[in-house]
Coordinates of C-alpha atoms in Angstrom, one line a residue:
M14 CA 0.0 0.0 0.0
N15 CA 2.8 2.4 0.9
M16 CA 4.7 1.6 -2.2
A17 CA 1.5 2.2 -4.2
M18 CA 1.0 5.6 -2.6
D19 CA 4.7 6.5 -3.2
F20 CA 4.3 5.6 -6.8
E21 CA 1.1 7.5 -7.0
E22 CA 2.7 10.6 -5.5
D23 CA 5.6 10.4 -7.8
T24 CA 3.3 10.2 -10.8
K25 CA 0.7 12.8 -9.8
S26 CA -0.2 15.4 -12.4
L27 CA -1.5 18.9 -12.0
G28 CA -5.1 17.7 -12.3
D29 CA -4.5 15.3 -9.4
Y30 CA -3.2 18.2 -7.3
L31 CA -6.3 20.2 -8.2
K32 CA -8.4 17.3 -7.2
V33 CA -6.6 17.0 -3.9
F34 CA -7.0 20.8 -3.3
K35 CA -10.7 20.6 -4.2
R36 CA -11.2 17.6 -1.9
R37 CA -9.3 19.2 1.0
K38 CA -10.0 22.9 0.5
K39 CA -11.5 23.1 4.0
Q40 CA -8.2 21.9 5.6
F41 CA -6.5 24.6 3.5
F42 CA -8.7 27.6 4.3
I43 CA -9.2 27.1 8.0
P44 CA -5.4 27.2 9.1
A45 CA -4.7 29.8 6.4
A46 CA -7.5 32.1 7.6
I47 CA -6.4 31.7 11.2
T48 CA -2.8 32.5 10.3
L49 CA -3.8 35.5 8.2
V50 CA -6.0 36.9 10.9
I51 CA -3.2 36.6 13.5
V52 CA -0.7 38.3 11.2
V53 CA -3.2 41.1 10.3
L54 CA -4.0 41.7 14.0
A55 CA -0.2 41.8 14.7
A56 CA 0.3 44.3 11.9
L57 CA -2.6 46.4 13.2
L58 CA -1.9 46.2 16.9
W59 CA 1.9 46.5 16.8
P60 CA 2.7 50.0 18.1
P61 CA 4.6 52.2 15.7
T62 CA 8.2 53.3 16.4
Y63 CA 9.5 56.6 15.0
R64 CA 13.1 57.4 14.2
S65 CA 14.6 60.9 14.2
T66 CA 18.0 61.0 12.4
A67 CA 20.7 63.6 12.2
T68 CA 23.8 63.7 10.1
I69 CA 27.1 65.2 11.5
L70 CA 29.9 66.0 9.1
I71 CA 33.5 65.6 10.2
E72 CA 35.1 68.7 8.7
Q73 CA 38.8 68.8 8.1
Q74 CA 41.2 71.4 9.6
E75 CA 40.8 74.8 7.9
I76 CA 44.5 75.8 8.2
P77 CA 46.8 73.5 6.3
K78 CA 48.5 70.9 8.5
D79 CA 51.9 71.8 7.0
L80 CA 51.5 75.2 8.8
V81 CA 49.9 74.2 12.1
Q82 CA 49.8 70.7 13.4
S83 CA 47.0 69.7 15.8
T84 CA 47.9 67.9 19.0
V85 CA 44.7 65.8 18.7
T86 CA 45.9 63.0 16.4
S87 CA 43.4 60.3 17.0
L88 CA 41.3 59.0 14.1
A89 CA 37.8 60.2 13.6
N90 CA 36.1 56.9 14.3
Q91 CA 38.2 56.6 17.5
Q92 CA 37.1 60.1 18.6
I93 CA 33.5 59.1 18.0
Q94 CA 33.8 56.0 20.1
E95 CA 35.5 57.9 22.9
I96 CA 32.8 60.5 22.9
T97 CA 30.1 57.8 22.8
Q98 CA 31.6 56.2 25.9
R99 CA 31.7 59.6 27.7
I100 CA 28.1 60.5 26.7
L101 CA 26.4 57.2 27.3
T102 CA 27.0 57.0 31.0
L103 CA 24.3 55.8 33.3
K104 CA 23.8 59.3 34.8
N105 CA 23.5 61.0 31.4
I106 CA 21.0 58.4 30.1
M107 CA 18.8 58.6 33.2
D108 CA 18.9 62.4 33.0
M109 CA 17.6 62.3 29.4
V110 CA 15.0 59.7 30.3
K111 CA 13.6 61.8 33.1
K112 CA 14.0 65.1 31.1
Y113 CA 11.9 63.8 28.1
N114 CA 9.6 61.4 30.0
L115 CA 10.7 58.4 28.0
Y116 CA 9.2 56.1 30.7
D117 CA 6.3 56.5 33.1
E118 CA 6.8 56.8 36.8
D119 CA 5.8 53.2 37.5
T120 CA 8.3 51.9 35.0
L121 CA 11.1 54.1 36.4
R122 CA 10.4 52.8 39.9
T123 CA 10.1 49.1 39.0
K124 CA 12.6 48.6 36.2
P125 CA 16.3 48.6 37.0
R126 CA 18.3 51.6 35.8
T127 CA 20.9 49.4 34.0
E128 CA 18.1 47.8 32.0
I129 CA 16.7 51.2 31.1
A130 CA 20.2 52.3 30.0
Q131 CA 20.5 49.1 27.8
E132 CA 17.1 49.8 26.2
F133 CA 18.2 53.4 25.6
Q134 CA 21.4 52.3 23.9
K135 CA 19.5 49.8 21.8
A136 CA 17.1 52.6 20.7
M137 CA 20.1 54.8 19.7
T138 CA 21.8 54.1 16.3
L139 CA 25.2 55.4 15.2
D140 CA 26.4 54.7 11.7
L141 CA 29.7 55.8 10.2
V142 CA 29.9 57.2 6.7
S143 CA 33.1 56.4 5.0
A144 CA 34.6 57.4 1.6
E145 CA 37.6 56.5 -0.5
V146 CA 40.2 59.3 -0.2
I147 CA 43.8 59.8 -1.3
D148 CA 46.3 59.9 1.5
P149 CA 48.4 63.1 0.8
R150 CA 51.5 61.7 2.4
S151 CA 51.6 58.3 0.7
G152 CA 49.5 59.1 -2.3
R153 CA 47.6 55.8 -1.9
P154 CA 43.8 55.4 -1.7
S155 CA 42.4 54.7 1.7
T156 CA 39.1 54.7 3.5
A157 CA 38.3 57.6 5.8
T158 CA 35.3 58.4 8.0
I159 CA 33.8 61.7 6.7
A160 CA 30.5 61.8 8.6
F161 CA 28.3 59.8 10.8
T162 CA 24.5 59.5 11.4
L163 CA 22.9 59.6 14.8
A164 CA 19.3 58.3 15.3
F165 CA 17.0 57.6 18.1
D166 CA 13.9 55.4 18.0
H167 CA 10.8 56.0 20.2
R168 CA 7.0 55.5 20.0
N169 CA 6.5 59.2 20.4
P170 CA 7.9 61.1 17.3
A171 CA 8.3 64.3 19.4
S172 CA 10.4 62.5 22.0
A173 CA 12.4 60.8 19.3
Q174 CA 13.3 64.2 17.8
Q175 CA 14.0 65.8 21.2
V176 CA 16.4 63.0 22.3
A177 CA 18.1 62.9 19.0
N178 CA 18.6 66.7 19.2
E179 CA 20.0 66.3 22.7
L180 CA 22.4 63.6 21.6
V181 CA 23.6 65.8 18.7
N182 CA 24.3 68.6 21.1
L183 CA 26.1 66.3 23.5
Y184 CA 28.3 65.0 20.6
L185 CA 29.1 68.4 19.3
N186 CA 29.8 69.9 22.7
E187 CA 31.8 66.9 23.9
N188 CA 33.9 67.0 20.7
L189 CA 34.7 70.6 21.2
K190 CA 35.4 70.1 24.9
S191 CA 37.5 67.1 24.3
R192 CA 39.7 68.6 21.6
T193 CA 40.1 71.8 23.6
E194 CA 41.0 69.9 26.8
K195 CA 43.5 67.7 24.9
S196 CA 45.2 70.6 23.3
A197 CA 45.2 72.6 26.6
S198 CA 46.6 69.6 28.4
A199 CA 49.3 69.1 25.9
S200 CA 50.2 72.8 26.0
A201 CA 50.3 72.8 29.8
F202 CA 52.3 69.6 30.0
L203 CA 54.9 71.0 27.6
R204 CA 55.0 74.3 29.4
E205 CA 55.8 72.5 32.7
E206 CA 58.4 70.4 30.9
A207 CA 60.0 73.5 29.4
K208 CA 60.0 75.2 32.9
A209 CA 61.7 72.1 34.5
M210 CA 64.2 71.9 31.6
G211 CA 64.9 75.6 32.0
E212 CA 65.6 75.1 35.7
R213 CA 67.9 72.2 34.8
L214 CA 69.7 74.4 32.3
S215 CA 70.2 77.1 35.0
E216 CA 71.6 74.5 37.4
L217 CA 74.0 73.3 34.7
E218 CA 75.0 76.8 33.9
A219 CA 75.7 77.5 37.6
Q220 CA 77.7 74.3 37.8
I221 CA 79.7 75.2 34.8
A222 CA 80.4 78.7 36.1
T223 CA 81.5 77.3 39.5
F224 CA 83.6 74.7 37.8
K225 CA 85.3 77.4 35.7
E226 CA 86.0 79.5 38.9
Q227 CA 87.4 76.4 40.7
N228 CA 89.6 75.4 37.7
E229 CA 90.5 78.8 36.3
G230 CA 93.4 78.5 33.9
S231 CA 93.1 74.7 33.5
L232 CA 90.1 74.7 31.1
P233 CA 90.7 72.8 27.8
E234 CA 90.3 75.9 25.7
L235 CA 93.2 77.6 27.6
Y236 CA 95.6 74.7 27.0
Q237 CA 97.4 76.2 24.0
Y238 CA 97.1 79.7 25.5
N239 CA 98.9 78.4 28.7
L240 CA 101.6 76.8 26.5
S241 CA 102.2 80.1 24.6
L242 CA 102.2 82.0 27.9
I243 CA 104.9 79.6 29.3
D244 CA 107.0 80.0 26.2
R245 CA 106.7 83.8 26.2
T246 CA 107.4 83.9 30.0
E247 CA 110.5 81.7 29.6
R248 CA 111.8 84.0 26.9
E249 CA 111.1 87.0 29.1
L250 CA 112.8 85.2 32.0
L251 CA 115.9 84.7 29.9
D252 CA 115.9 88.3 28.9
I253 CA 115.6 89.3 32.6
S254 CA 118.4 86.9 33.6
F255 CA 120.7 88.3 30.9
R256 CA 119.8 91.9 32.0
I257 CA 120.6 91.1 35.7
K258 CA 123.9 89.7 34.8
E259 CA 124.7 92.8 32.8
L260 CA 123.6 95.0 35.7
E261 CA 125.7 93.0 38.1
K262 CA 128.7 93.6 35.9
R263 CA 127.8 97.3 35.8
V264 CA 127.5 97.4 39.6
L265 CA 131.0 95.9 40.0
E266 CA 132.4 98.4 37.6
L267 CA 130.6 101.3 39.4
E268 CA 131.8 100.1 42.8
A269 CA 135.3 99.9 41.5
Q270 CA 135.1 103.4 40.2
K271 CA 133.4 104.7 43.4
A272 CA 135.8 103.0 45.9
P273 CA 138.7 105.5 45.5
L274 CA 136.5 108.5 45.4
S275 CA 135.5 110.6 48.5
P276 CA 131.9 111.5 48.9
Y277 CA 132.9 115.0 49.7
A278 CA 134.7 117.5 47.5
P279 CA 138.0 118.8 49.1
T280 CA 138.1 122.3 50.4
V281 CA 140.6 124.5 48.6
L282 CA 142.4 127.2 50.7
P283 CA 143.4 130.6 49.4
S284 CA 146.9 129.3 49.2
G285 CA 145.7 126.6 46.8
E286 CA 146.0 123.7 49.3
N287 CA 143.3 121.1 49.4
V288 CA 141.8 120.4 52.8
L289 CA 139.9 117.1 53.3
S290 CA 136.4 117.1 54.6
D291 CA 135.7 116.1 58.2
Y292 CA 134.3 112.7 57.1
D293 CA 137.3 111.9 54.9
R294 CA 139.7 113.3 57.6
L295 CA 138.0 111.0 60.1
K296 CA 138.6 108.0 57.9
S297 CA 142.2 109.1 57.3
L298 CA 142.8 109.6 61.0
Q299 CA 141.3 106.2 61.9
S300 CA 143.5 104.6 59.3
E301 CA 146.6 106.4 60.6
Y302 CA 145.6 105.5 64.2
R303 CA 145.3 101.8 63.5
R304 CA 148.7 101.8 61.8
K305 CA 150.5 103.7 64.6
S306 CA 148.7 101.8 67.4
A307 CA 150.0 98.6 65.8
V308 CA 153.5 100.1 66.3
Y309 CA 153.4 102.3 69.3
S310 CA 151.9 102.0 72.7
K311 CA 148.7 103.7 73.9
D312 CA 150.7 106.4 75.8
H313 CA 152.7 107.5 72.8
P314 CA 152.1 111.2 72.1
D315 CA 151.1 110.5 68.4
I316 CA 148.6 107.9 69.6
Q317 CA 147.1 110.3 72.1
R318 CA 146.9 113.1 69.6
L319 CA 145.2 110.9 66.9
K320 CA 142.8 109.6 69.5
R321 CA 141.8 113.1 70.6
E322 CA 141.2 114.3 67.0
I323 CA 139.2 111.2 66.2
N324 CA 137.0 111.7 69.3
N325 CA 136.4 115.3 68.4
L326 CA 135.4 114.5 64.8
E327 CA 133.2 111.6 65.9
A328 CA 131.5 114.0 68.4
N329 CA 130.8 116.4 65.5
I330 CA 129.9 114.1 62.6
G331 CA 129.4 110.7 64.2
S332 CA 131.2 107.4 63.6
L333 CA 131.8 105.8 60.2
S334 CA 129.2 103.5 58.8
R335 CA 129.5 99.7 58.6
E336 CA 129.9 100.0 54.9
D337 CA 132.9 102.3 55.3
Y338 CA 134.5 99.8 57.8
A339 CA 133.8 96.9 55.5
R340 CA 135.3 98.8 52.6
Q341 CA 138.4 99.6 54.7
L342 CA 138.6 96.0 55.9
R343 CA 138.6 94.7 52.3
T344 CA 141.4 97.2 51.4
E345 CA 143.5 96.2 54.4
Q346 CA 143.0 92.5 53.7
E347 CA 144.2 93.1 50.2
T348 CA 147.2 94.8 51.6
L349 CA 147.8 91.9 54.0
S350 CA 147.6 89.5 51.1
G351 CA 150.2 91.4 49.2
L352 CA 152.5 91.5 52.3
K353 CA 152.2 87.8 52.9
Q354 CA 153.3 87.2 49.4
R355 CA 156.6 89.2 50.0
Y356 CA 157.3 88.4 53.7
T357 CA 157.0 85.6 56.1
A358 CA 154.2 85.4 58.7
D359 CA 156.3 86.7 61.5
H360 CA 157.6 89.7 59.7
P361 CA 156.8 93.0 61.6
E362 CA 154.9 94.5 58.7
V363 CA 152.7 91.4 58.4
V364 CA 152.1 91.3 62.2
N365 CA 151.3 95.0 62.2
Q366 CA 148.9 94.6 59.3
E367 CA 147.2 91.7 61.1
R368 CA 146.7 94.0 64.1
V369 CA 145.2 96.7 61.9
I370 CA 142.7 94.1 60.4
A371 CA 141.8 92.9 63.9
Q372 CA 141.0 96.4 65.0
L373 CA 138.9 97.0 61.8
E374 CA 137.0 93.8 62.5
E375 CA 136.3 94.9 66.0
R376 CA 135.2 98.3 64.8
L377 CA 133.0 96.6 62.1
A378 CA 131.3 94.4 64.7
N379 CA 130.4 97.5 66.8
A380 CA 129.7 99.9 64.0
P381 CA 126.1 101.0 63.3
S382 CA 124.5 99.9 60.1
K383 CA 124.5 103.5 58.9
A384 CA 126.5 106.4 60.3
A385 CA 124.9 109.8 60.9
D386 CA 126.3 111.6 58.0
P387 CA 126.4 115.3 59.0
Q388 CA 126.2 116.5 55.4
A389 CA 125.3 115.1 52.0
A390 CA 127.9 114.0 49.6
D391 CA 129.0 116.9 47.4
N392 CA 131.7 115.3 45.2
P393 CA 130.1 115.4 41.7
A394 CA 132.0 112.3 40.5
Y395 CA 131.1 110.4 43.7
V396 CA 127.4 111.5 43.5
L397 CA 127.2 110.5 39.8
L398 CA 128.7 107.1 40.4
D399 CA 126.6 106.6 43.6
T400 CA 123.4 107.5 41.7
Q401 CA 124.2 105.2 38.9
L402 CA 125.1 102.5 41.4
Q403 CA 121.8 102.9 43.4
S404 CA 119.9 102.9 40.1
A405 CA 121.6 99.7 38.9
R406 CA 121.0 98.0 42.3
G407 CA 117.4 99.1 42.3
E408 CA 116.9 97.8 38.8
I409 CA 118.5 94.6 39.8
N410 CA 116.1 94.2 42.8
S411 CA 113.2 95.1 40.6
L412 CA 114.3 92.5 37.9
R413 CA 114.9 89.9 40.6
Q414 CA 111.3 90.5 41.9
K415 CA 110.1 90.3 38.3
E416 CA 112.1 87.1 37.8
D417 CA 110.5 85.6 40.9
E418 CA 107.1 86.6 39.7
L419 CA 107.8 85.0 36.3
R420 CA 109.0 81.8 37.8
S421 CA 105.9 81.7 40.0
K422 CA 103.8 82.4 36.9
I423 CA 105.5 79.6 35.0
A424 CA 105.0 77.2 37.9
Q425 CA 101.3 78.2 38.0
F426 CA 100.8 77.7 34.2
E427 CA 102.6 74.3 34.4
S428 CA 100.2 73.3 37.2
Y429 CA 97.3 74.4 35.0
I430 CA 98.7 72.2 32.2
L431 CA 99.2 69.2 34.5
R432 CA 95.6 69.5 35.8
A433 CA 94.2 70.1 32.3
P434 CA 93.4 66.4 31.4
A435 CA 91.4 65.7 34.5
V436 CA 89.7 69.1 34.3
E437 CA 88.9 68.5 30.6
R438 CA 87.3 65.1 31.3
D439 CA 84.9 66.7 34.0
Y440 CA 84.4 69.8 31.9
K441 CA 83.4 67.8 28.8
T442 CA 81.0 65.8 30.9
L443 CA 79.4 69.1 32.1
L444 CA 79.3 70.5 28.6
R445 CA 77.8 67.3 27.2
D446 CA 75.0 67.4 29.8
Y447 CA 74.5 71.1 29.1
D448 CA 74.3 70.6 25.3
N449 CA 71.9 67.7 25.7
A450 CA 69.7 69.7 28.1
Q451 CA 69.9 72.7 25.8
L452 CA 68.9 70.6 22.8
K453 CA 66.1 69.0 24.7
Y454 CA 65.0 72.5 25.9
R455 CA 64.9 73.9 22.4
E456 CA 62.9 70.8 21.3
I457 CA 60.4 71.2 24.1
K458 CA 60.0 74.9 23.5
A459 CA 59.4 74.3 19.8
K460 CA 56.8 71.7 20.7
Q461 CA 55.3 74.0 23.3
M462 CA 54.9 76.7 20.6
Q463 CA 53.3 74.2 18.3
A464 CA 51.0 73.1 21.2
D465 CA 50.0 76.7 21.9
L466 CA 49.2 77.2 18.2
S467 CA 47.1 74.0 18.3
Q468 CA 45.3 75.2 21.4
N469 CA 44.4 78.5 19.7
L470 CA 43.4 76.4 16.6
E471 CA 41.0 74.4 18.6
Q472 CA 39.6 77.3 20.7
D473 CA 38.9 79.2 17.5
R474 CA 37.3 76.1 16.0
K475 CA 39.7 76.1 13.0
G476 CA 40.8 72.5 13.5
E477 CA 39.0 69.2 12.7
R478 CA 35.4 69.5 14.1
F479 CA 31.9 68.0 14.0
T480 CA 29.4 70.1 12.0
L481 CA 25.7 69.3 12.0
I482 CA 24.6 69.3 8.4
D483 CA 21.2 67.5 8.7
P484 CA 19.5 68.3 12.0
P485 CA 17.0 65.8 13.5
V486 CA 13.4 66.5 12.4
R487 CA 10.1 65.2 13.8
P488 CA 9.4 62.0 11.9
E489 CA 6.1 61.8 10.0
E490 CA 6.1 58.1 9.3
P491 CA 7.1 55.2 11.6
V492 CA 10.2 53.3 10.9
S493 CA 8.7 50.1 12.3
P494 CA 6.8 48.0 12.0
N495 CA 6.7 47.6 8.2
R496 CA 3.1 46.7 8.0
L497 CA 3.1 46.0 4.3
A498 CA 5.9 43.6 4.7
L499 CA 4.0 42.0 7.6
L500 CA 0.9 41.6 5.5
I501 CA 2.8 40.2 2.6
V502 CA 4.6 37.8 4.9
G503 CA 1.3 36.9 6.5
L504 CA -0.3 36.1 3.1
I505 CA 2.7 33.9 2.1
L506 CA 2.8 32.3 5.6
S507 CA -1.0 31.6 5.6
A508 CA -0.8 30.0 2.1
G509 CA 2.2 27.9 3.2
I510 CA 0.5 26.8 6.3
G511 CA -2.7 25.8 4.4
I512 CA -0.7 23.9 1.8
G513 CA 1.3 22.2 4.6
A514 CA -2.0 21.2 6.3
I515 CA -3.2 19.6 3.0
A516 CA 0.1 17.8 2.5
L517 CA 0.0 16.5 6.1
M518 CA -3.6 15.3 5.8
E519 CA -2.9 13.7 2.5
A520 CA 0.1 11.9 3.8
L521 CA -1.9 10.5 6.7
D522 CA -4.8 9.3 4.5
E523 CA -4.5 5.6 3.5
N524 CA -7.5 5.5 1.2
V525 CA -7.2 4.5 -2.4
R526 CA -8.3 7.3 -4.7
G527 CA -8.3 7.4 -8.4
Q528 CA -8.1 5.0 -11.3
K529 CA -4.4 5.0 -11.5
A530 CA -3.9 4.1 -7.9
L531 CA -6.3 1.1 -8.3
E532 CA -4.6 -0.1 -11.4
T533 CA -1.3 0.1 -9.6
I534 CA -2.6 -2.0 -6.8
I535 CA -4.3 -4.8 -8.9
G536 CA -1.4 -4.8 -11.4
G537 CA -3.6 -4.4 -14.5
P538 CA -6.1 -2.1 -16.3
L539 CA -9.7 -1.7 -15.2
L540 CA -12.5 -2.9 -17.4
V541 CA -14.6 0.2 -16.8
S542 CA -14.4 3.4 -14.7
V543 CA -17.6 5.1 -13.4
P544 CA -17.0 8.8 -12.5
Y545 CA -18.5 10.5 -9.4
I546 CA -22.1 11.6 -10.1
H547 CA -23.1 14.9 -8.5
I548 CA -26.7 15.4 -7.5
D549 CA -28.4 18.8 -7.6
A550 CA -28.2 19.3 -3.8
E551 CA -24.4 18.8 -3.9
L552 CA -24.0 21.2 -6.9
K553 CA -26.0 23.9 -5.1
Q554 CA -23.9 23.4 -1.9
D555 CA -20.7 23.6 -3.9
N556 CA -21.8 26.8 -5.6
R557 CA -22.8 28.3 -2.3
R558 CA -19.4 27.4 -0.8
L559 CA -17.7 28.9 -3.9
Y560 CA -19.6 32.2 -3.5
I561 CA -18.7 32.3 0.2
M562 CA -15.0 31.7 -0.6
L563 CA -15.0 34.3 -3.3
G564 CA -16.7 36.8 -1.0
A565 CA -14.3 36.0 1.8
A566 CA -11.4 36.5 -0.6
A567 CA -12.8 39.8 -1.9
A568 CA -13.3 41.0 1.7
A569 CA -9.8 40.0 2.6
V570 CA -8.5 41.9 -0.4
I571 CA -10.6 44.9 0.5
V572 CA -9.3 44.8 4.1
V573 CA -5.7 44.5 3.0
L574 CA -6.1 47.5 0.7
V575 CA -7.8 49.6 3.4
L576 CA -5.1 48.7 5.9
F577 CA -2.4 49.5 3.3
H578 CA -4.0 52.8 2.5
F579 CA -4.3 54.0 6.1
L580 CA -1.3 52.3 7.7
V581 CA 1.4 52.2 4.9
K582 CA 0.7 54.7 2.1
P583 CA -2.3 56.1 0.4
L584 CA -3.5 54.1 -2.6
D585 CA -3.5 57.1 -4.9
V586 CA 0.1 57.8 -4.1
T587 CA 1.0 54.2 -4.6
Y588 CA -0.8 54.2 -7.9
Y589 CA 1.3 57.2 -9.2
I590 CA 4.5 55.7 -7.9
L591 CA 3.6 52.4 -9.7
L592 CA 3.0 54.3 -12.9
N593 CA 6.3 56.2 -12.6
K594 CA 8.1 52.9 -12.0
L595 CA 6.4 51.5 -15.2
G596 CA 7.3 54.6 -17.2
V597 CA 3.7 55.5 -18.1
G598 CA 3.1 58.1 -15.4

């Protein structure tokens, strides 16, 4: 039986399907009608949702980026996502919900705030608008976000518009605030860094100045200068040494010329006789006294006379100076040296000369450093030689002081040169730190100036910014539900359910129907086939059912057209649109 049914199903024609439909039209229309009614009720009772949409353009920087670089370098879609996260906080969402009465009081009390926030975020739609652009740096095509749309869905069209407008204002204000704060933050950060680096430079400058003071003369840039100073000073020292030797020779010559001269010019008597001065006479008497005292005793008249004259002269002019005694001592020693070359040591002249020298040495030991000279020297030759001698000695003393200063100077410069390597190492370290800090400071100052320009750029709204080009308007038509689509889907779904019901009932029916099925079962052809004979009552009943079905179908069509006219689009507008589409309007 099952094989026969399978075979029959495989070989059914269109007429067979029409017979099945005619036989089971009741099983088709009942589920189809129920399904269609449910779909129509859903389309009618589903509350409408209105959407208010705004379009925000992402305008590029007005001033070329080659002239002024903005400190806000994040991509447009990244900025949009950041702003979205800042705006869609629980507090902001609840403020907008309460402000525009998106929920009634009971719902606000019973429904959790997080669930309300999730529903708000679902009602909000943000779509990015991208376009193919040419990257000016690489010259390659790339995709850039040039705008974005912001929409909000709600059952009340006025509320949808108000919330969408509020969201647009939040995005525009947050964008301006965010870019201004970022540029101001970058400028403030670089300003603080520049200040800190400036203080670091001041510290390094103070360290370098202190280092130069502590190592004056040993700095690397003075190395060659120190060498040249040493060379010049050594040459100057050689010149001074040579000059001192020349002056010492000159002093010896002047002393030799001065030794036989008397400081005082002799007094000339009217008779033409030269009279010695008191000072020269004192020296002469002392010299005579020493010679005679070496020969005679103290009581000898000549000794007594010479002693009285010497005492009188010393009382008037004072004693001779140590220099005079020293000069006399050298003269007497020379005389003794000459006597010893001619006589033996016990010769009377040698003995007398030794006594004279002993007396001079005793006088020299007791003589003052400088005798009280009663009058200035007046011998022109003596005064000239003495002046030249004093000048030469003074110059020698000055040159010796200069020589000591130059030697000290050479030693100082040599110490500078010896310390130069260690000083150079530390000095270069300081200079390297200073150069690095100065380079960093210049870099930071340049960046700070750029950040200040960027801050002014953002404050004056000359940089990249959001611009509202299509403000949200009050929606006239709902965005959902799509009632026409629901009706079309309902019709298709009801027809499918009806056909499915017929197929199911036919599959469950095990009766043998039709000539072909019977021939298949008995394995041969039938002798005769008697068709079904309709009586008048059945024909009237079938006609009545047909009229009812046609009336129901017409009523359904009319209902669908009325619903379409009032819920989707007026029929006259649809008619003209259809004519335009067909090209005959």
